Amino acid sequence: MELVPVLLRQLTVMAIYMAVGYFLFKKKFVSVQGCKELGSLLLYVILPCAIVNSYRVERTPERTRALLWSTLVSLGALILSMAVCGVLFRKKKVERFGVSFSNAGFIGIPLVTSVLGAESVIYISSFVALLNIFQWTYGVVVMTDSLDSVRPRQLARNPILIAILIGLVLFFFQPPLPGAAVGALSALAAMNGPVAMLILGIYLAQVELKSVFSDGILYASAGVRLLLIPALTALCLLLLPLDGTLCLAILIAASAPIGSNVAIFAQIHRQDYSLAVREVCLSTILCVVTIPLLIAGYSLLANML
């Protein structure tokens, strides 16, 4: 339960970053093109650095086993999420894609870093990697209704997957890194949360605020993403005899709001981009309440068992 105040503080800080992004766009300090370029910086540099940096820990048998277990648990959590959305949003492409995939990279990683420590990010690296693989395979099929739209070459060039491979090399072979490289890597990794939330604030500033809170389907999507899927994931985690820190890391990743990639995929595949942006914004706002409640409830049940 002592984790909840830390989580609330970090979520409040992230909400402030989001408000700054909103202000910057409204005052025309940042343009749509600037937001796009900031997003590229986040995707291709900052988030990969955060992932690589998480693997800079001493390799021990316990950590190696935990890494393998986290991969299996992450796979199960993502399959559960996609199955739930396949049933509830079978004919709604944007909702099915968006609700299936949480914002584990841009929001999950900063929260895990703040609440559980930077060394725990390694436990959700597999979650982020598998999420990206499913987005570019299952997600593309959902958006297009066509298997032919899946391009393995694009998947192979995905910066997140490349970062995971580099991180695994660092973890298993433990090569020494120059101090300057370690410093730069750590500094770039620390930018992940602030930059991600600035971008989400800019997204929010591009839509009419009233439209974010006035559509029932947005609340339905947010409810499934923020409550139903994490609750089912938490119940499954309680049944597994795994390290508590690992389980909390996976639960935080699974409890994160709708990932911002749904807006990108909706735009690419000519789906409802505005709806996707509003879903991302509403779920991100509401997660400030839902994530602490879920973590508190999970911690209470875990201590009772």
PDB file of C-alpha atoms in Angstrom:
ATOM      1  CA  MET A   1       0.000   0.000   0.000  1.00  0.00           C
ATOM      2  CA  GLU A   2       2.983   2.321   0.556  1.00  0.00           C
ATOM      3  CA  LEU A   3       3.474   2.281  -3.214  1.00  0.00           C
ATOM      4  CA  VAL A   4       0.212   4.142  -3.821  1.00  0.00           C
ATOM      5  CA  PRO A   5       1.387   7.594  -2.610  1.00  0.00           C
ATOM      6  CA  VAL A   6       4.495   7.290  -4.802  1.00  0.00           C
ATOM      7  CA  LEU A   7       2.315   6.288  -7.736  1.00  0.00           C
ATOM      8  CA  LEU A   8      -0.083   9.173  -7.148  1.00  0.00           C
ATOM      9  CA  ARG A   9       2.794  11.651  -6.968  1.00  0.00           C
ATOM     10  CA  GLN A  10       4.296  10.408 -10.221  1.00  0.00           C
ATOM     11  CA  LEU A  11       0.929  10.469 -11.986  1.00  0.00           C
ATOM     12  CA  THR A  12       0.399  14.028 -10.778  1.00  0.00           C
ATOM     13  CA  VAL A  13       3.802  15.017 -12.176  1.00  0.00           C
ATOM     14  CA  MET A  14       2.931  13.390 -15.506  1.00  0.00           C
ATOM     15  CA  ALA A  15      -0.407  15.228 -15.556  1.00  0.00           C
ATOM     16  CA  ILE A  16       1.518  18.492 -15.129  1.00  0.00           C
ATOM     17  CA  TYR A  17       3.723  17.596 -18.105  1.00  0.00           C
ATOM     18  CA  MET A  18       0.574  16.940 -20.096  1.00  0.00           C
ATOM     19  CA  ALA A  19      -0.859  20.328 -19.103  1.00  0.00           C
ATOM     20  CA  VAL A  20       2.362  22.002 -20.240  1.00  0.00           C
ATOM     21  CA  GLY A  21       2.057  20.315 -23.650  1.00  0.00           C
ATOM     22  CA  TYR A  22      -1.549  21.487 -23.885  1.00  0.00           C
ATOM     23  CA  PHE A  23      -0.510  25.072 -23.063  1.00  0.00           C
ATOM     24  CA  LEU A  24       2.397  25.061 -25.527  1.00  0.00           C
ATOM     25  CA  PHE A  25       0.150  24.043 -28.413  1.00  0.00           C
ATOM     26  CA  LYS A  26      -2.674  26.416 -27.520  1.00  0.00           C
ATOM     27  CA  LYS A  27      -0.208  29.318 -27.343  1.00  0.00           C
ATOM     28  CA  LYS A  28       1.308  28.236 -30.690  1.00  0.00           C
ATOM     29  CA  PHE A  29       4.757  27.542 -29.248  1.00  0.00           C
ATOM     30  CA  VAL A  30       4.494  24.059 -30.785  1.00  0.00           C
ATOM     31  CA  SER A  31       2.886  23.215 -34.134  1.00  0.00           C
ATOM     32  CA  VAL A  32       1.372  19.978 -35.434  1.00  0.00           C
ATOM     33  CA  GLN A  33       4.585  19.416 -37.393  1.00  0.00           C
ATOM     34  CA  GLY A  34       6.635  20.074 -34.263  1.00  0.00           C
ATOM     35  CA  CYS A  35       4.588  17.492 -32.376  1.00  0.00           C
ATOM     36  CA  LYS A  36       5.203  14.963 -35.132  1.00  0.00           C
ATOM     37  CA  GLU A  37       8.959  15.578 -34.963  1.00  0.00           C
ATOM     38  CA  LEU A  38       8.898  15.337 -31.175  1.00  0.00           C
ATOM     39  CA  GLY A  39       7.079  12.014 -31.536  1.00  0.00           C
ATOM     40  CA  SER A  40       9.785  10.736 -33.877  1.00  0.00           C
ATOM     41  CA  LEU A  41      12.444  11.728 -31.349  1.00  0.00           C
ATOM     42  CA  LEU A  42      10.546   9.851 -28.648  1.00  0.00           C
ATOM     43  CA  LEU A  43      10.012   6.725 -30.735  1.00  0.00           C
ATOM     44  CA  TYR A  44      13.405   6.453 -32.373  1.00  0.00           C
ATOM     45  CA  VAL A  45      15.743   7.766 -29.660  1.00  0.00           C
ATOM     46  CA  ILE A  46      14.306   8.331 -26.188  1.00  0.00           C
ATOM     47  CA  LEU A  47      12.168   5.207 -25.648  1.00  0.00           C
ATOM     48  CA  PRO A  48      14.824   2.849 -27.129  1.00  0.00           C
ATOM     49  CA  CYS A  49      17.389   4.427 -24.781  1.00  0.00           C
ATOM     50  CA  ALA A  50      15.043   3.865 -21.817  1.00  0.00           C
ATOM     51  CA  ILE A  51      14.699   0.199 -22.778  1.00  0.00           C
ATOM     52  CA  VAL A  52      18.423  -0.359 -23.368  1.00  0.00           C
ATOM     53  CA  ASN A  53      19.219   1.406 -20.094  1.00  0.00           C
ATOM     54  CA  SER A  54      16.947  -0.978 -18.166  1.00  0.00           C
ATOM     55  CA  TYR A  55      19.177  -3.918 -19.129  1.00  0.00           C
ATOM     56  CA  ARG A  56      22.263  -2.335 -17.560  1.00  0.00           C
ATOM     57  CA  VAL A  57      21.964  -4.459 -14.430  1.00  0.00           C
ATOM     58  CA  GLU A  58      24.061  -7.262 -13.034  1.00  0.00           C
ATOM     59  CA  ARG A  59      23.085 -10.600 -14.553  1.00  0.00           C
ATOM     60  CA  THR A  60      22.108 -13.070 -11.853  1.00  0.00           C
ATOM     61  CA  PRO A  61      20.267 -16.411 -12.046  1.00  0.00           C
ATOM     62  CA  GLU A  62      17.312 -14.782 -10.267  1.00  0.00           C
ATOM     63  CA  ARG A  63      17.101 -11.923 -12.757  1.00  0.00           C
ATOM     64  CA  THR A  64      17.470 -14.288 -15.691  1.00  0.00           C
ATOM     65  CA  ARG A  65      14.579 -16.434 -14.448  1.00  0.00           C
ATOM     66  CA  ALA A  66      12.506 -13.323 -13.767  1.00  0.00           C
ATOM     67  CA  LEU A  67      13.162 -12.085 -17.312  1.00  0.00           C
ATOM     68  CA  LEU A  68      11.964 -15.384 -18.774  1.00  0.00           C
ATOM     69  CA  TRP A  69       8.889 -15.412 -16.539  1.00  0.00           C
ATOM     70  CA  SER A  70       8.084 -11.798 -17.378  1.00  0.00           C
ATOM     71  CA  THR A  71       8.118 -12.692 -21.071  1.00  0.00           C
ATOM     72  CA  LEU A  72       5.635 -15.530 -20.558  1.00  0.00           C
ATOM     73  CA  VAL A  73       3.378 -13.486 -18.276  1.00  0.00           C
ATOM     74  CA  SER A  74       3.460 -10.519 -20.666  1.00  0.00           C
ATOM     75  CA  LEU A  75       2.466 -12.777 -23.542  1.00  0.00           C
ATOM     76  CA  GLY A  76      -0.453 -14.118 -21.523  1.00  0.00           C
ATOM     77  CA  ALA A  77      -1.559 -10.616 -20.465  1.00  0.00           C
ATOM     78  CA  LEU A  78      -1.526  -9.337 -24.054  1.00  0.00           C
ATOM     79  CA  ILE A  79      -3.392 -12.367 -25.389  1.00  0.00           C
ATOM     80  CA  LEU A  80      -6.003 -11.865 -22.658  1.00  0.00           C
ATOM     81  CA  SER A  81      -6.334  -8.193 -23.622  1.00  0.00           C
ATOM     82  CA  MET A  82      -6.725  -8.942 -27.340  1.00  0.00           C
ATOM     83  CA  ALA A  83      -9.250 -11.702 -26.622  1.00  0.00           C
ATOM     84  CA  VAL A  84     -11.416  -9.424 -24.457  1.00  0.00           C
ATOM     85  CA  CYS A  85     -11.370  -6.682 -27.089  1.00  0.00           C
ATOM     86  CA  GLY A  86     -12.072  -9.173 -29.849  1.00  0.00           C
ATOM     87  CA  VAL A  87     -15.302 -10.093 -28.082  1.00  0.00           C
ATOM     88  CA  LEU A  88     -16.398  -6.630 -26.941  1.00  0.00           C
ATOM     89  CA  PHE A  89     -15.308  -4.564 -29.960  1.00  0.00           C
ATOM     90  CA  ARG A  90     -15.478  -7.135 -32.739  1.00  0.00           C
ATOM     91  CA  LYS A  91     -16.721  -4.725 -35.425  1.00  0.00           C
ATOM     92  CA  LYS A  92     -15.131  -1.513 -34.103  1.00  0.00           C
ATOM     93  CA  LYS A  93     -11.636  -1.317 -35.539  1.00  0.00           C
ATOM     94  CA  VAL A  94     -10.283   1.729 -33.705  1.00  0.00           C
ATOM     95  CA  GLU A  95     -11.619   0.572 -30.328  1.00  0.00           C
ATOM     96  CA  ARG A  96     -10.454  -3.006 -30.810  1.00  0.00           C
ATOM     97  CA  PHE A  97      -6.931  -1.895 -31.683  1.00  0.00           C
ATOM     98  CA  GLY A  98      -6.679   0.892 -29.124  1.00  0.00           C
ATOM     99  CA  VAL A  99      -8.076  -0.939 -26.112  1.00  0.00           C
ATOM    100  CA  SER A 100      -6.014  -4.060 -26.837  1.00  0.00           C
ATOM    101  CA  PHE A 101      -2.719  -2.222 -26.418  1.00  0.00           C
ATOM    102  CA  SER A 102      -1.817  -0.108 -23.400  1.00  0.00           C
ATOM    103  CA  ASN A 103       0.667   2.752 -23.374  1.00  0.00           C
ATOM    104  CA  ALA A 104       3.206   0.517 -21.632  1.00  0.00           C
ATOM    105  CA  GLY A 105       6.224   2.209 -23.194  1.00  0.00           C
ATOM    106  CA  PHE A 106       5.469   5.889 -22.777  1.00  0.00           C
ATOM    107  CA  ILE A 107       3.554   5.712 -19.482  1.00  0.00           C
ATOM    108  CA  GLY A 108       4.261   2.245 -18.054  1.00  0.00           C
ATOM    109  CA  ILE A 109       8.045   2.619 -18.094  1.00  0.00           C
ATOM    110  CA  PRO A 110       8.138   5.992 -16.259  1.00  0.00           C
ATOM    111  CA  LEU A 111       5.683   4.704 -13.648  1.00  0.00           C
ATOM    112  CA  VAL A 112       7.629   1.489 -13.050  1.00  0.00           C
ATOM    113  CA  THR A 113      10.862   3.502 -12.824  1.00  0.00           C
ATOM    114  CA  SER A 114       9.406   5.849 -10.213  1.00  0.00           C
ATOM    115  CA  VAL A 115       7.493   3.296  -8.160  1.00  0.00           C
ATOM    116  CA  LEU A 116       9.669   0.169  -8.341  1.00  0.00           C
ATOM    117  CA  GLY A 117      13.060   1.513  -9.437  1.00  0.00           C
ATOM    118  CA  ALA A 118      14.895   1.665 -12.770  1.00  0.00           C
ATOM    119  CA  GLU A 119      16.148  -1.903 -12.375  1.00  0.00           C
ATOM    120  CA  SER A 120      12.520  -3.144 -12.528  1.00  0.00           C
ATOM    121  CA  VAL A 121      11.936  -1.750 -16.028  1.00  0.00           C
ATOM    122  CA  ILE A 122      13.591  -4.889 -17.368  1.00  0.00           C
ATOM    123  CA  TYR A 123      10.505  -6.816 -16.232  1.00  0.00           C
ATOM    124  CA  ILE A 124       8.212  -4.944 -18.643  1.00  0.00           C
ATOM    125  CA  SER A 125      10.663  -4.753 -21.542  1.00  0.00           C
ATOM    126  CA  SER A 126       9.219  -7.998 -22.884  1.00  0.00           C
ATOM    127  CA  PHE A 127       5.710  -6.557 -22.524  1.00  0.00           C
ATOM    128  CA  VAL A 128       6.692  -3.522 -24.612  1.00  0.00           C
ATOM    129  CA  ALA A 129       8.441  -5.687 -27.233  1.00  0.00           C
ATOM    130  CA  LEU A 130       5.536  -8.125 -27.592  1.00  0.00           C
ATOM    131  CA  LEU A 131       3.055  -5.241 -27.666  1.00  0.00           C
ATOM    132  CA  ASN A 132       4.913  -3.731 -30.621  1.00  0.00           C
ATOM    133  CA  ILE A 133       5.020  -7.068 -32.443  1.00  0.00           C
ATOM    134  CA  PHE A 134       1.270  -7.546 -31.989  1.00  0.00           C
ATOM    135  CA  GLN A 135       0.519  -3.976 -33.068  1.00  0.00           C
ATOM    136  CA  TRP A 136       2.365  -4.467 -36.361  1.00  0.00           C
ATOM    137  CA  THR A 137       0.799  -7.884 -37.023  1.00  0.00           C
ATOM    138  CA  TYR A 138      -2.543  -8.495 -35.287  1.00  0.00           C
ATOM    139  CA  GLY A 139      -3.214  -4.760 -35.039  1.00  0.00           C
ATOM    140  CA  VAL A 140      -2.654  -4.150 -38.743  1.00  0.00           C
ATOM    141  CA  VAL A 141      -5.007  -7.017 -39.593  1.00  0.00           C
ATOM    142  CA  VAL A 142      -7.655  -5.519 -37.288  1.00  0.00           C
ATOM    143  CA  MET A 143      -7.344  -2.122 -38.976  1.00  0.00           C
ATOM    144  CA  THR A 144      -7.314  -3.418 -42.565  1.00  0.00           C
ATOM    145  CA  ASP A 145      -9.155  -6.783 -42.469  1.00  0.00           C
ATOM    146  CA  SER A 146      -6.292  -8.125 -44.580  1.00  0.00           C
ATOM    147  CA  LEU A 147      -3.321 -10.381 -43.812  1.00  0.00           C
ATOM    148  CA  ASP A 148      -1.569  -8.954 -46.857  1.00  0.00           C
ATOM    149  CA  SER A 149      -1.113  -5.631 -45.032  1.00  0.00           C
ATOM    150  CA  VAL A 150       1.380  -7.157 -42.566  1.00  0.00           C
ATOM    151  CA  ARG A 151       4.950  -6.260 -43.587  1.00  0.00           C
ATOM    152  CA  PRO A 152       7.659  -8.272 -41.775  1.00  0.00           C
ATOM    153  CA  ARG A 153      10.337  -5.857 -43.016  1.00  0.00           C
ATOM    154  CA  GLN A 154       8.724  -2.973 -41.120  1.00  0.00           C
ATOM    155  CA  LEU A 155       8.613  -5.105 -37.992  1.00  0.00           C
ATOM    156  CA  ALA A 156      12.311  -5.959 -38.325  1.00  0.00           C
ATOM    157  CA  ARG A 157      13.189  -2.244 -38.444  1.00  0.00           C
ATOM    158  CA  ASN A 158      11.107  -1.412 -35.372  1.00  0.00           C
ATOM    159  CA  PRO A 159      13.306   0.673 -33.018  1.00  0.00           C
ATOM    160  CA  ILE A 160      11.765  -0.898 -29.914  1.00  0.00           C
ATOM    161  CA  LEU A 161      12.672  -4.422 -30.994  1.00  0.00           C
ATOM    162  CA  ILE A 162      16.179  -3.324 -31.968  1.00  0.00           C
ATOM    163  CA  ALA A 163      16.554  -1.753 -28.510  1.00  0.00           C
ATOM    164  CA  ILE A 164      15.438  -5.014 -26.860  1.00  0.00           C
ATOM    165  CA  LEU A 165      18.068  -6.973 -28.795  1.00  0.00           C
ATOM    166  CA  ILE A 166      20.797  -4.508 -27.808  1.00  0.00           C
ATOM    167  CA  GLY A 167      19.602  -4.667 -24.212  1.00  0.00           C
ATOM    168  CA  LEU A 168      19.719  -8.471 -24.181  1.00  0.00           C
ATOM    169  CA  VAL A 169      23.319  -8.366 -25.447  1.00  0.00           C
ATOM    170  CA  LEU A 170      24.209  -5.975 -22.601  1.00  0.00           C
ATOM    171  CA  PHE A 171      22.418  -8.151 -20.054  1.00  0.00           C
ATOM    172  CA  PHE A 172      23.814 -11.530 -21.045  1.00  0.00           C
ATOM    173  CA  PHE A 173      27.368 -10.509 -22.011  1.00  0.00           C
ATOM    174  CA  GLN A 174      27.842  -7.611 -19.543  1.00  0.00           C
ATOM    175  CA  PRO A 175      30.267  -5.592 -21.713  1.00  0.00           C
ATOM    176  CA  PRO A 176      31.836  -2.535 -20.015  1.00  0.00           C
ATOM    177  CA  LEU A 177      30.516   0.799 -21.308  1.00  0.00           C
ATOM    178  CA  PRO A 178      32.365   4.149 -21.283  1.00  0.00           C
ATOM    179  CA  GLY A 179      31.211   6.541 -18.589  1.00  0.00           C
ATOM    180  CA  ALA A 180      30.148   9.152 -21.151  1.00  0.00           C
ATOM    181  CA  ALA A 181      27.965   6.593 -22.958  1.00  0.00           C
ATOM    182  CA  VAL A 182      26.320   5.528 -19.692  1.00  0.00           C
ATOM    183  CA  GLY A 183      25.649   9.147 -18.754  1.00  0.00           C
ATOM    184  CA  ALA A 184      24.114   9.997 -22.130  1.00  0.00           C
ATOM    185  CA  LEU A 185      22.019   6.820 -22.125  1.00  0.00           C
ATOM    186  CA  SER A 186      20.666   7.508 -18.638  1.00  0.00           C
ATOM    187  CA  ALA A 187      19.895  11.153 -19.445  1.00  0.00           C
ATOM    188  CA  LEU A 188      18.001  10.279 -22.613  1.00  0.00           C
ATOM    189  CA  ALA A 189      16.129   7.502 -20.804  1.00  0.00           C
ATOM    190  CA  ALA A 190      15.005   9.991 -18.143  1.00  0.00           C
ATOM    191  CA  MET A 191      13.308  12.084 -20.860  1.00  0.00           C
ATOM    192  CA  ASN A 192      10.820   9.318 -21.694  1.00  0.00           C
ATOM    193  CA  GLY A 193       8.044  10.295 -19.277  1.00  0.00           C
ATOM    194  CA  PRO A 194       8.181  14.091 -19.719  1.00  0.00           C
ATOM    195  CA  VAL A 195       8.350  14.024 -23.515  1.00  0.00           C
ATOM    196  CA  ALA A 196       5.623  11.372 -23.844  1.00  0.00           C
ATOM    197  CA  MET A 197       3.240  13.393 -21.670  1.00  0.00           C
ATOM    198  CA  LEU A 198       4.053  16.645 -23.462  1.00  0.00           C
ATOM    199  CA  ILE A 199       3.033  14.948 -26.718  1.00  0.00           C
ATOM    200  CA  LEU A 200      -0.204  13.652 -25.180  1.00  0.00           C
ATOM    201  CA  GLY A 201      -0.957  17.173 -23.968  1.00  0.00           C
ATOM    202  CA  ILE A 202      -0.446  18.451 -27.520  1.00  0.00           C
ATOM    203  CA  TYR A 203      -2.804  15.738 -28.792  1.00  0.00           C
ATOM    204  CA  LEU A 204      -5.416  16.861 -26.277  1.00  0.00           C
ATOM    205  CA  ALA A 205      -5.045  20.486 -27.382  1.00  0.00           C
ATOM    206  CA  GLN A 206      -5.877  19.502 -30.967  1.00  0.00           C
ATOM    207  CA  VAL A 207      -9.388  18.294 -30.136  1.00  0.00           C
ATOM    208  CA  GLU A 208     -12.353  20.084 -28.624  1.00  0.00           C
ATOM    209  CA  LEU A 209     -12.338  19.318 -24.886  1.00  0.00           C
ATOM    210  CA  LYS A 210     -16.103  18.866 -24.827  1.00  0.00           C
ATOM    211  CA  SER A 211     -15.848  16.081 -27.415  1.00  0.00           C
ATOM    212  CA  VAL A 212     -13.434  14.143 -25.181  1.00  0.00           C
ATOM    213  CA  PHE A 213     -16.016  13.896 -22.374  1.00  0.00           C
ATOM    214  CA  SER A 214     -19.295  13.667 -24.289  1.00  0.00           C
ATOM    215  CA  ASP A 215     -19.122  10.402 -26.265  1.00  0.00           C
ATOM    216  CA  GLY A 216     -20.286   7.164 -24.649  1.00  0.00           C
ATOM    217  CA  ILE A 217     -18.013   4.919 -26.709  1.00  0.00           C
ATOM    218  CA  LEU A 218     -14.998   6.753 -25.287  1.00  0.00           C
ATOM    219  CA  TYR A 219     -16.058   5.858 -21.747  1.00  0.00           C
ATOM    220  CA  ALA A 220     -16.725   2.271 -22.774  1.00  0.00           C
ATOM    221  CA  SER A 221     -13.251   2.010 -24.302  1.00  0.00           C
ATOM    222  CA  ALA A 222     -11.628   3.629 -21.272  1.00  0.00           C
ATOM    223  CA  GLY A 223     -13.558   1.375 -18.889  1.00  0.00           C
ATOM    224  CA  VAL A 224     -12.403  -1.807 -20.589  1.00  0.00           C
ATOM    225  CA  ARG A 225      -8.817  -0.577 -20.952  1.00  0.00           C
ATOM    226  CA  LEU A 226      -8.435   0.887 -17.469  1.00  0.00           C
ATOM    227  CA  LEU A 227     -10.631  -1.389 -15.339  1.00  0.00           C
ATOM    228  CA  LEU A 228     -11.745  -4.670 -16.899  1.00  0.00           C
ATOM    229  CA  ILE A 229      -8.498  -5.788 -18.534  1.00  0.00           C
ATOM    230  CA  PRO A 230      -6.255  -4.803 -15.574  1.00  0.00           C
ATOM    231  CA  ALA A 231      -8.658  -6.461 -13.126  1.00  0.00           C
ATOM    232  CA  LEU A 232      -8.588  -9.731 -15.072  1.00  0.00           C
ATOM    233  CA  THR A 233      -4.801  -9.476 -15.359  1.00  0.00           C
ATOM    234  CA  ALA A 234      -4.506  -8.865 -11.609  1.00  0.00           C
ATOM    235  CA  LEU A 235      -6.608 -11.942 -10.823  1.00  0.00           C
ATOM    236  CA  CYS A 236      -4.350 -14.071 -13.015  1.00  0.00           C
ATOM    237  CA  LEU A 237      -1.205 -12.624 -11.401  1.00  0.00           C
ATOM    238  CA  LEU A 238      -2.522 -13.424  -7.925  1.00  0.00           C
ATOM    239  CA  LEU A 239      -2.662 -17.095  -8.901  1.00  0.00           C
ATOM    240  CA  LEU A 240       0.993 -17.201  -9.987  1.00  0.00           C
ATOM    241  CA  PRO A 241       3.803 -17.906  -7.484  1.00  0.00           C
ATOM    242  CA  LEU A 242       6.006 -15.097  -8.810  1.00  0.00           C
ATOM    243  CA  ASP A 243       8.072 -12.281  -7.344  1.00  0.00           C
ATOM    244  CA  GLY A 244       5.881  -9.418  -6.172  1.00  0.00           C
ATOM    245  CA  THR A 245       7.929  -6.740  -7.925  1.00  0.00           C
ATOM    246  CA  LEU A 246       7.666  -8.563 -11.254  1.00  0.00           C
ATOM    247  CA  CYS A 247       3.894  -8.899 -10.898  1.00  0.00           C
ATOM    248  CA  LEU A 248       3.468  -5.230  -9.979  1.00  0.00           C
ATOM    249  CA  ALA A 249       5.564  -4.153 -12.972  1.00  0.00           C
ATOM    250  CA  ILE A 250       3.429  -6.240 -15.349  1.00  0.00           C
ATOM    251  CA  LEU A 251       0.220  -4.974 -13.739  1.00  0.00           C
ATOM    252  CA  ILE A 252       1.303  -1.340 -14.132  1.00  0.00           C
ATOM    253  CA  ALA A 253       2.047  -1.984 -17.816  1.00  0.00           C
ATOM    254  CA  ALA A 254      -1.343  -3.685 -18.277  1.00  0.00           C
ATOM    255  CA  SER A 255      -3.126  -0.859 -16.402  1.00  0.00           C
ATOM    256  CA  ALA A 256      -1.710   1.940 -18.560  1.00  0.00           C
ATOM    257  CA  PRO A 257      -4.178   3.876 -20.747  1.00  0.00           C
ATOM    258  CA  ILE A 258      -4.804   3.407 -24.459  1.00  0.00           C
ATOM    259  CA  GLY A 259      -1.543   3.689 -26.357  1.00  0.00           C
ATOM    260  CA  SER A 260      -0.981   6.716 -28.564  1.00  0.00           C
ATOM    261  CA  ASN A 261      -0.001   4.451 -31.473  1.00  0.00           C
ATOM    262  CA  VAL A 262      -3.695   3.873 -32.201  1.00  0.00           C
ATOM    263  CA  ALA A 263      -3.876   7.435 -33.548  1.00  0.00           C
ATOM    264  CA  ILE A 264      -0.893   6.803 -35.824  1.00  0.00           C
ATOM    265  CA  PHE A 265      -2.298   3.515 -37.113  1.00  0.00           C
ATOM    266  CA  ALA A 266      -5.765   5.034 -37.587  1.00  0.00           C
ATOM    267  CA  GLN A 267      -4.249   7.801 -39.694  1.00  0.00           C
ATOM    268  CA  ILE A 268      -2.141   5.412 -41.770  1.00  0.00           C
ATOM    269  CA  HIS A 269      -5.042   3.049 -42.473  1.00  0.00           C
ATOM    270  CA  ARG A 270      -7.682   5.769 -43.016  1.00  0.00           C
ATOM    271  CA  GLN A 271      -9.735   5.057 -39.922  1.00  0.00           C
ATOM    272  CA  ASP A 272     -11.262   7.627 -37.546  1.00  0.00           C
ATOM    273  CA  TYR A 273      -8.162   9.560 -36.401  1.00  0.00           C
ATOM    274  CA  SER A 274     -10.164  12.026 -34.277  1.00  0.00           C
ATOM    275  CA  LEU A 275     -11.869   9.194 -32.391  1.00  0.00           C
ATOM    276  CA  ALA A 276      -8.509   7.544 -31.756  1.00  0.00           C
ATOM    277  CA  VAL A 277      -6.996  10.761 -30.353  1.00  0.00           C
ATOM    278  CA  ARG A 278     -10.000  11.347 -28.078  1.00  0.00           C
ATOM    279  CA  GLU A 279      -9.799   7.771 -26.757  1.00  0.00           C
ATOM    280  CA  VAL A 280      -6.127   8.222 -25.952  1.00  0.00           C
ATOM    281  CA  CYS A 281      -6.760  11.547 -24.214  1.00  0.00           C
ATOM    282  CA  LEU A 282      -9.730  10.424 -22.095  1.00  0.00           C
ATOM    283  CA  SER A 283      -8.123   7.183 -20.943  1.00  0.00           C
ATOM    284  CA  THR A 284      -4.891   9.042 -20.100  1.00  0.00           C
ATOM    285  CA  ILE A 285      -6.791  11.567 -17.974  1.00  0.00           C
ATOM    286  CA  LEU A 286      -8.805   8.868 -16.172  1.00  0.00           C
ATOM    287  CA  CYS A 287      -5.787   6.640 -15.477  1.00  0.00           C
ATOM    288  CA  VAL A 288      -4.676   9.130 -12.803  1.00  0.00           C
ATOM    289  CA  VAL A 289      -7.537   7.685 -10.716  1.00  0.00           C
ATOM    290  CA  THR A 290      -7.764   4.088 -11.928  1.00  0.00           C
ATOM    291  CA  ILE A 291      -4.104   3.020 -11.718  1.00  0.00           C
ATOM    292  CA  PRO A 292      -3.665   3.868  -8.003  1.00  0.00           C
ATOM    293  CA  LEU A 293      -6.985   2.173  -7.194  1.00  0.00           C
ATOM    294  CA  LEU A 294      -5.989  -0.994  -9.046  1.00  0.00           C
ATOM    295  CA  ILE A 295      -2.524  -1.138  -7.500  1.00  0.00           C
ATOM    296  CA  ALA A 296      -3.974  -0.533  -4.021  1.00  0.00           C
ATOM    297  CA  GLY A 297      -6.567  -3.274  -4.518  1.00  0.00           C
ATOM    298  CA  TYR A 298      -4.014  -5.708  -5.895  1.00  0.00           C
ATOM    299  CA  SER A 299      -1.550  -5.021  -3.058  1.00  0.00           C
ATOM    300  CA  LEU A 300      -4.286  -5.538  -0.459  1.00  0.00           C
ATOM    301  CA  LEU A 301      -5.337  -8.887  -1.971  1.00  0.00           C
ATOM    302  CA  ALA A 302      -1.730 -10.029  -2.435  1.00  0.00           C
ATOM    303  CA  ASN A 303      -0.989  -9.340   1.253  1.00  0.00           C
ATOM    304  CA  MET A 304      -4.093 -11.287   2.308  1.00  0.00           C
ATOM    305  CA  LEU A 305      -3.188 -14.399   0.306  1.00  0.00           C
TER     306      LEU A 305
END
